[in-house]
mmCIF file of C-alpha atoms in Angstrom:
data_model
loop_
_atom_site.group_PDB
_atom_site.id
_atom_site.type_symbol
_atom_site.label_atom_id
_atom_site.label_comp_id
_atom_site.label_asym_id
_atom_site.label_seq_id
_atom_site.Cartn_x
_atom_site.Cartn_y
_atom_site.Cartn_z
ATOM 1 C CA UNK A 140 -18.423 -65.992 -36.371
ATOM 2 C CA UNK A 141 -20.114 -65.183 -39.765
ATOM 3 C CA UNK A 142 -21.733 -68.315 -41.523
ATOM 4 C CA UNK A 143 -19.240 -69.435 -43.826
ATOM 5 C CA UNK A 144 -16.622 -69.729 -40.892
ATOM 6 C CA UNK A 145 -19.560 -71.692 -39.066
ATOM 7 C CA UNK A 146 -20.090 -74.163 -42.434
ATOM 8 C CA UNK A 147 -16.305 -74.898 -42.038
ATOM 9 C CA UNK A 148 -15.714 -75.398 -38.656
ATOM 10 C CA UNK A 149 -18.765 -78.123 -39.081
ATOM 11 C CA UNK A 150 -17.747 -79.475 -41.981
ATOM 12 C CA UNK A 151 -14.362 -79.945 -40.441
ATOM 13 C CA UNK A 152 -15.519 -81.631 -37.137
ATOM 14 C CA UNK A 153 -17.917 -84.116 -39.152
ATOM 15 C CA UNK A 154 -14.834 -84.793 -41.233
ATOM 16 C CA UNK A 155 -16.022 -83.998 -44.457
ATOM 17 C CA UNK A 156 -12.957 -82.619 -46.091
ATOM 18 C CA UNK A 157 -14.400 -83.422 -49.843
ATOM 19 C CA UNK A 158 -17.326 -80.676 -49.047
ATOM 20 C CA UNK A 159 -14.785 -78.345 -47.254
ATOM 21 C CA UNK A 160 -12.408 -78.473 -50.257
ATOM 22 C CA UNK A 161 -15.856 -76.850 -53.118
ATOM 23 C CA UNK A 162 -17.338 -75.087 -50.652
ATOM 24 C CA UNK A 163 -16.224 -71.650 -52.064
ATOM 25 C CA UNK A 164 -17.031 -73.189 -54.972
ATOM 26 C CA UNK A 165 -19.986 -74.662 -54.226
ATOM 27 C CA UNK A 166 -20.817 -70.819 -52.967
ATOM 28 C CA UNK A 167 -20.221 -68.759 -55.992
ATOM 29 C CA UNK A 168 -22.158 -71.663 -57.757
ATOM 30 C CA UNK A 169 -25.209 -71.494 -55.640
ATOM 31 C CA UNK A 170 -25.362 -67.640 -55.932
ATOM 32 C CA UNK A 171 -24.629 -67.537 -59.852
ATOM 33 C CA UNK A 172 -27.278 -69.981 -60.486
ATOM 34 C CA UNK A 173 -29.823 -69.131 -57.501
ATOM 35 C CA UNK A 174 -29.542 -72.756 -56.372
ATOM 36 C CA UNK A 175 -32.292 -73.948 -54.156
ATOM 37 C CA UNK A 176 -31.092 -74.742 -50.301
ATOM 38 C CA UNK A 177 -31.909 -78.673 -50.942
ATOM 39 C CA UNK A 178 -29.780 -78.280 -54.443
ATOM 40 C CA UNK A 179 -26.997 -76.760 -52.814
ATOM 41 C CA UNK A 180 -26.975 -79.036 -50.027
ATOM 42 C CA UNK A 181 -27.045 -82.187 -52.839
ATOM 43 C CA UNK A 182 -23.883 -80.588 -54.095
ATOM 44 C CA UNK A 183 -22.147 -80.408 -51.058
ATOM 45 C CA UNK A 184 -23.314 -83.865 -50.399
ATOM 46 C CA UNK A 185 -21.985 -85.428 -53.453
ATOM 47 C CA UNK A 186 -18.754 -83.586 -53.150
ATOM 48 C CA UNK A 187 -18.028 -85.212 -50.352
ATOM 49 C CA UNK A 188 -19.011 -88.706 -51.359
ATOM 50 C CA UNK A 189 -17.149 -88.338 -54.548
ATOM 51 C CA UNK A 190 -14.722 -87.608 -52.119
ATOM 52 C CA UNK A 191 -14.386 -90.299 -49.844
ATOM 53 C CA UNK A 192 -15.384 -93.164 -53.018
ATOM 54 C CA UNK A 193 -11.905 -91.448 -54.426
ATOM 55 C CA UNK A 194 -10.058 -91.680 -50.836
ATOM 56 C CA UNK A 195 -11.034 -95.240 -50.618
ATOM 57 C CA UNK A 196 -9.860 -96.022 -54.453
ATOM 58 C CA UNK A 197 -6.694 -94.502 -53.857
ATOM 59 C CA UNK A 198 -5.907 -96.608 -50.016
ATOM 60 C CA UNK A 199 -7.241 -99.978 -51.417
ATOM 61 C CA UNK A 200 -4.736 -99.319 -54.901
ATOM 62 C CA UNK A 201 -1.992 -98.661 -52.380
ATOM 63 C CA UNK A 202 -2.793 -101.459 -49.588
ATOM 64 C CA UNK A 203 -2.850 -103.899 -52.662
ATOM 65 C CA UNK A 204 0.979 -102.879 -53.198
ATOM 66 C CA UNK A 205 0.386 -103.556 -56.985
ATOM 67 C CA UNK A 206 2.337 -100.811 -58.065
ATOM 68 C CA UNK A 207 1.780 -98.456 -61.111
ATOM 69 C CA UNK A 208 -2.149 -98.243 -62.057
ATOM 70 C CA UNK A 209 -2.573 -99.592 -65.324
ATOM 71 C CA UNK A 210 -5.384 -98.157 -67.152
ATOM 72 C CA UNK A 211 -6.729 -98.654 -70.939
ATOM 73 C CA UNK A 212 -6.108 -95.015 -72.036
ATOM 74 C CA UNK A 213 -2.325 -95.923 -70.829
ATOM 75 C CA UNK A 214 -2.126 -99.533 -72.487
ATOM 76 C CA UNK A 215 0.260 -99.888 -75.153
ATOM 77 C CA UNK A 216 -2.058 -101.615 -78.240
ATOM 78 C CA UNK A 217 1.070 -100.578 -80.379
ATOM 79 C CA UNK A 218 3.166 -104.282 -78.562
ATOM 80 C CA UNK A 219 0.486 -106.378 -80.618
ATOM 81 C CA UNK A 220 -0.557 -105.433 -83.907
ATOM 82 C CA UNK A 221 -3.114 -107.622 -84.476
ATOM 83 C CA UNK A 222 -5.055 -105.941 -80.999
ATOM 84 C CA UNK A 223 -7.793 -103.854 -82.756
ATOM 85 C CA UNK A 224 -7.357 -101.057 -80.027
ATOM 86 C CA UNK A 225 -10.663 -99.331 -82.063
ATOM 87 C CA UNK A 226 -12.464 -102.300 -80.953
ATOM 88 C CA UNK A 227 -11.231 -103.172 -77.249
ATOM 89 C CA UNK A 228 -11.854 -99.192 -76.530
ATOM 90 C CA UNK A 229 -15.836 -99.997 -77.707
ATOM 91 C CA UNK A 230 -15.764 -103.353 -75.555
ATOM 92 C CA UNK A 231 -14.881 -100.758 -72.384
ATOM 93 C CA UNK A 232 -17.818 -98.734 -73.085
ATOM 94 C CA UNK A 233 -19.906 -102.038 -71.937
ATOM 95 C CA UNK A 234 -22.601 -101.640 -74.571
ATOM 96 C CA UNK A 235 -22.740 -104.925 -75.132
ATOM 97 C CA UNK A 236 -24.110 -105.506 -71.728
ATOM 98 C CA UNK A 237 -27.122 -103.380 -72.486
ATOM 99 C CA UNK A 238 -27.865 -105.597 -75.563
ATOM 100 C CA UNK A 239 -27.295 -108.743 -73.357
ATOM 101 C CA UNK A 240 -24.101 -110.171 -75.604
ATOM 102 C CA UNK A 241 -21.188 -112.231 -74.025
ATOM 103 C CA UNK A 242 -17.955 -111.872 -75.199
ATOM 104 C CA UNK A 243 -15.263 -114.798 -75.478
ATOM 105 C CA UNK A 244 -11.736 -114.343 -75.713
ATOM 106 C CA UNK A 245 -9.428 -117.074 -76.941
ATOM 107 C CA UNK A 246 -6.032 -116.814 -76.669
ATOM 108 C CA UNK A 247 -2.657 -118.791 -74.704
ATOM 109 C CA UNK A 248 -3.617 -118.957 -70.939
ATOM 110 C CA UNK A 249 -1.432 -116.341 -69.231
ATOM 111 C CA UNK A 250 0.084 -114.383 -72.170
ATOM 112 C CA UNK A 251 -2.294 -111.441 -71.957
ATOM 113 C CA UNK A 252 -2.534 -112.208 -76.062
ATOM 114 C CA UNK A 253 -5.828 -113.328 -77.788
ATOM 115 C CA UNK A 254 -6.050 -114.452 -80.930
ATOM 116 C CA UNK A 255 -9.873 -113.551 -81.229
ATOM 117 C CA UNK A 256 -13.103 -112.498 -79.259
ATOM 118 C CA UNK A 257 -16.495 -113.179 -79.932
ATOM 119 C CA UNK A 258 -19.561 -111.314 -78.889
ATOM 120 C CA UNK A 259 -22.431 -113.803 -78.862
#
């Protein structure tokens, strides 16, 4: 059994399936670039967290039976046209966190409307 075969059979008895599924990517990478052993090795690794953090998303969206995933690239800012979607998209990047700022919004309780926000 040459190496590679070895590196999968491994990988698939540890059950890393996220490092099994780049490895011949991972590969071709290591030899194009001359990756180190310990670089190549932190690629696999993160693979296959990135990996499992994804597997885990996915089961805990579906045991929460909530349906279609709703995300802010998807949300429809055209249903309120006094939503600034400019400015909600800049509230997502968290920045404000970084400068320490709260933000308020005000609004009717349970409408998923606000009439303003403030960043204090």
């Amino acid at each position: 059994m040459n190496d590679k075969a070895q590196i999968n059979s491994l990988l698939k008895s540890l059950k890393m399936s996220g490092a099994l599924k780049n490895l011949d990517n991972r590969f071709l990478e290591a030899r194009t670039n001359k990756l180190s052993y310990s670089e190549f090795l932190t690629a696999i690794l993160v693979d296959e967290l990135e990996n499992r953090a994804q597997n885990k998303f996915e089961r805990l969206l579906t045991q929460s039976r909530m349906g279609m995933q709703k995300t802010l690239e998807s949300f429809d800012f055209c249903f309120n046209a006094s939503i600034n979607a400019a400015h909600i998209r800049e509230l997502a990047t968290c920045n404000f966190l970084d400068k320490g700022e709260n933000i308020f919004f005000l609004g009717p309780t349970g409408t998923g409307n606000y009439r303003k926000f403030f960043i204090m």
